[in-house]
Amino acid sequence: MPDSTMLTALFGDLALHPWRDPAVVSSDAYSLFVARSSAMGWLTSAEENASGGVWGMNDAGQDPDPSSGSQPSRIAWFQVSLTEPVPGGGPLPVQAFLACVGDVMARIGTSRLQAVQILLPVQSLAASSRVGSVMTLLQDAGWFVDCDPDQRTQVRITLDSGRIPSIHSAAADIVERTREFKQDVFSCHSFSVAGDEAMVLEPAVTDELWMGPAHHRTTLHGTLAEWSLGALGWLAAFLADASCWHGVSTPLMLTVCQSEGSNSNTDLDPSAGFGG
Amino acid sequence: MAGLRSSRHTLCGGRGMDRPPGPTHRLCLADNPSGRQSHGATETAVPTARLGHWLRSISVSTPRCGHASLSSQVFPYRRRHERGVTGGVTGAGERDFGGVQPRTRRRPHNCSWKRRGKPGELGFRFPGGGSLGPEAVCTFTTRGDYVHVSSSAFEASGHGWWVNGNCPTSTAVVTVELQEYYNDGSWRTKGTVGQATVRSGGGAGNRATGRAGCNNSSLTGWRSVVDVDLVGVADDPGKLITPARNINCRRY
């Protein structure tokens, strides 16, 4: 069973703040993420008898030239490992993770997010405690109440369980769970377990980190309350929770992008829900 | 200033030996780089180059049993909330360490320790259990992250850096070595030791990275040993040993 690795990669465009000359800055995505995680109480120091925190730092990076290569281009990535089993009644800490990522990105520049990839350590969740966790998520959904209706965004979502086919049998139930519970963050319109092309985002994550390569997947189409890391974090936590509840016990690679014709290329703005 | 001096005595006295080692180094720096005694103190400032050599000579040991039957293993660590509970995450044939990570030889991260060098070799030492002179005291912290499988290559990876408190230097040589856990309870250094002369803070270009390619994805215990040698300043030989993590990487 893989370690409880949680990873996200952001794809799109990044305009650095003019005062951040790459040749002279002394901070980077890694150090900023460590600093912010520590300040917010999310970081578990890598030392004996460390207390507190949710994740331990693994790695992070900012791609030097996002404009080259494949489209959309990766602009940054962040990797942590959960330092505790997720407590009963709690969802995966993806919201905090992406909030921290959002803070870091805002520190570096102005990002225009086109797609996000998140490795979800679903194996760290215990199916028996998912009733409590979904209630926690419903409470968290209050953050998105009264969002600007014009910011609602059509999204395409892929959940990939790699070499393990479990996502296929769970897909219908996962979608049903998004409809069963009363929330307005995400509304699923349709899904499929075959036929849709995979979203190709480069570079690919090492297979050994998550039971890859990408193979067994389901695709969902729906509406997200807003195109922000905050809403994406909530969606990711909810889908991880639902997947666990319906029998998935291995890592999932979640990919979300905006569907054509939606409010595309919204700038990442801390006030949009991921900055606090 | 009196308070500061008192603090120095507390930091560097013999009682410090009883404190559990931590990543924060509290250093006693002789204010006389020539090594001459001053104000009755008996400590000797260590020329940086020689100290560096000396420290390397007492690096954290890695047991080498050499038995062909030994193999890498899942490390039976327990989650923090499981400490003190019988059982925990153990596997067949594994030793139960009671939630305490077995240590290779370590030295306390303070300056109250005895040198192990040859007679006549320089080192900094505080005999008499903490009778100190007017040395400067400075503080820095050794930092590292959890050894992990890289997202871009099938290899174990770990970073190390340092955070300067008030030490009179701007750079330090940071060394990161990765260690793999074996079923005889030993930790063995593997892969490429990372070493870099870096500024404080762990920011852009200011980290050292240790790497070790994986031969297969069997769940195996890994940790890193991070050493920081301040440039131009004598520091203690304490090293940070990061908590063991079981990751899907086995090198043998």
PDB file of C-alpha atoms in Angstrom, chain A residues 1-4 7 25-28 30-31 34 44-53 56-59 77 79 81-85 204-206 208-209, chain B residues 23 79-81 83 101 103 106 143-146 148-154 159 161 201-207 217 219 240-243 245-248:
ATOM      1  CA  MET A   1       0.000   0.000   0.000  1.00  0.00           C
ATOM      2  CA  PRO A   2       1.465   3.350  -0.960  1.00  0.00           C
ATOM      3  CA  ASP A   3       2.425   5.866   1.618  1.00  0.00           C
ATOM      4  CA  SER A   4      -0.138   8.562   2.355  1.00  0.00           C
ATOM      5  CA  LEU A   7       0.171  15.811  -4.287  1.00  0.00           C
ATOM      6  CA  VAL A  25      14.805  35.704  -4.870  1.00  0.00           C
ATOM      7  CA  SER A  26      15.702  33.598  -1.884  1.00  0.00           C
ATOM      8  CA  SER A  27      12.362  31.875  -1.535  1.00  0.00           C
ATOM      9  CA  ASP A  28      10.683  29.379  -3.780  1.00  0.00           C
ATOM     10  CA  TYR A  30       9.137  24.754  -1.464  1.00  0.00           C
ATOM     11  CA  SER A  31      10.273  27.197   1.198  1.00  0.00           C
ATOM     12  CA  VAL A  34       6.972  25.046   4.410  1.00  0.00           C
ATOM     13  CA  THR A  44       4.540  18.331  11.120  1.00  0.00           C
ATOM     14  CA  SER A  45       8.239  18.917  11.508  1.00  0.00           C
ATOM     15  CA  ALA A  46      10.468  16.072  10.420  1.00  0.00           C
ATOM     16  CA  GLU A  47      11.948  15.421  13.806  1.00  0.00           C
ATOM     17  CA  GLU A  48      11.440  12.889  16.515  1.00  0.00           C
ATOM     18  CA  ASN A  49       8.492  13.432  18.798  1.00  0.00           C
ATOM     19  CA  ALA A  50       7.150  16.235  16.657  1.00  0.00           C
ATOM     20  CA  SER A  51       3.634  17.139  17.596  1.00  0.00           C
ATOM     21  CA  GLY A  52       0.870  18.833  15.739  1.00  0.00           C
ATOM     22  CA  GLY A  53       0.434  19.305  12.072  1.00  0.00           C
ATOM     23  CA  GLY A  56       5.011  16.349   6.503  1.00  0.00           C
ATOM     24  CA  MET A  57       6.819  18.153   3.744  1.00  0.00           C
ATOM     25  CA  ASN A  58       7.994  16.141   0.775  1.00  0.00           C
ATOM     26  CA  ASP A  59       8.718  18.423  -2.111  1.00  0.00           C
ATOM     27  CA  TRP A  77       3.470  21.268  -7.855  1.00  0.00           C
ATOM     28  CA  GLN A  79       3.850  17.017  -2.453  1.00  0.00           C
ATOM     29  CA  SER A  81       2.684  12.950   3.162  1.00  0.00           C
ATOM     30  CA  LEU A  82       0.012  12.754   5.803  1.00  0.00           C
ATOM     31  CA  THR A  83       1.579  12.297   9.192  1.00  0.00           C
ATOM     32  CA  GLU A  84      -1.420  10.819  10.908  1.00  0.00           C
ATOM     33  CA  PRO A  85      -4.268   8.600   9.844  1.00  0.00           C
ATOM     34  CA  ALA A 204       3.047  12.481 -15.429  1.00  0.00           C
ATOM     35  CA  VAL A 205       3.368  11.557 -11.784  1.00  0.00           C
ATOM     36  CA  THR A 206       5.599   8.587 -11.018  1.00  0.00           C
ATOM     37  CA  GLU A 208       4.916   3.985  -8.034  1.00  0.00           C
ATOM     38  CA  LEU A 209       3.561   6.894  -6.079  1.00  0.00           C
TER      39      LEU A 209
ATOM     40  CA  PRO B  23      17.264  19.576  15.801  1.00  0.00           C
ATOM     41  CA  ARG B  79       1.695   6.646  14.437  1.00  0.00           C
ATOM     42  CA  ARG B  80       2.062   9.326  17.020  1.00  0.00           C
ATOM     43  CA  HIS B  81      -1.237   8.606  18.690  1.00  0.00           C
ATOM     44  CA  ARG B  83       2.723   5.470  21.146  1.00  0.00           C
ATOM     45  CA  GLN B 101      12.772   4.849  16.578  1.00  0.00           C
ATOM     46  CA  ARG B 103      18.917   5.234  16.910  1.00  0.00           C
ATOM     47  CA  ARG B 106      23.920  10.083  18.237  1.00  0.00           C
ATOM     48  CA  ARG B 143      15.813  21.064   9.099  1.00  0.00           C
ATOM     49  CA  GLY B 144      14.765  18.268   6.814  1.00  0.00           C
ATOM     50  CA  ASP B 145      11.685  16.793   5.262  1.00  0.00           C
ATOM     51  CA  TYR B 146      10.302  13.286   5.248  1.00  0.00           C
ATOM     52  CA  HIS B 148       9.565  10.298   0.049  1.00  0.00           C
ATOM     53  CA  VAL B 149       9.225   8.822  -3.403  1.00  0.00           C
ATOM     54  CA  SER B 150       9.847  11.510  -5.946  1.00  0.00           C
ATOM     55  CA  SER B 151       6.952  12.480  -8.163  1.00  0.00           C
ATOM     56  CA  SER B 152       9.194  12.697 -11.202  1.00  0.00           C
ATOM     57  CA  ALA B 153      11.505   9.702 -10.855  1.00  0.00           C
ATOM     58  CA  PHE B 154      11.359   6.360  -9.153  1.00  0.00           C
ATOM     59  CA  HIS B 159      15.974  17.483   1.562  1.00  0.00           C
ATOM     60  CA  TRP B 161      18.519  22.891   5.063  1.00  0.00           C
ATOM     61  CA  GLY B 201      16.131  29.384   5.119  1.00  0.00           C
ATOM     62  CA  GLY B 202      15.802  26.467   2.743  1.00  0.00           C
ATOM     63  CA  GLY B 203      14.701  28.652  -0.133  1.00  0.00           C
ATOM     64  CA  ALA B 204      15.662  28.693  -3.774  1.00  0.00           C
ATOM     65  CA  GLY B 205      18.951  26.896  -4.238  1.00  0.00           C
ATOM     66  CA  ASN B 206      19.457  26.663  -0.514  1.00  0.00           C
ATOM     67  CA  ARG B 207      18.699  23.025   0.110  1.00  0.00           C
ATOM     68  CA  SER B 217       8.221  -0.706  -4.960  1.00  0.00           C
ATOM     69  CA  LEU B 219       7.117  -0.914   1.197  1.00  0.00           C
ATOM     70  CA  LEU B 240      19.051  15.570  12.582  1.00  0.00           C
ATOM     71  CA  ILE B 241      17.658  12.117  12.001  1.00  0.00           C
ATOM     72  CA  THR B 242      14.255  12.445  10.459  1.00  0.00           C
ATOM     73  CA  PRO B 243      11.438  10.124  11.527  1.00  0.00           C
ATOM     74  CA  ARG B 245       8.711   6.622   6.862  1.00  0.00           C
ATOM     75  CA  ASN B 246       7.557   3.554   5.030  1.00  0.00           C
ATOM     76  CA  ILE B 247       7.476   4.294   1.348  1.00  0.00           C
ATOM     77  CA  ASN B 248       7.121   2.227  -1.790  1.00  0.00           C
TER      78      ASN B 248
END
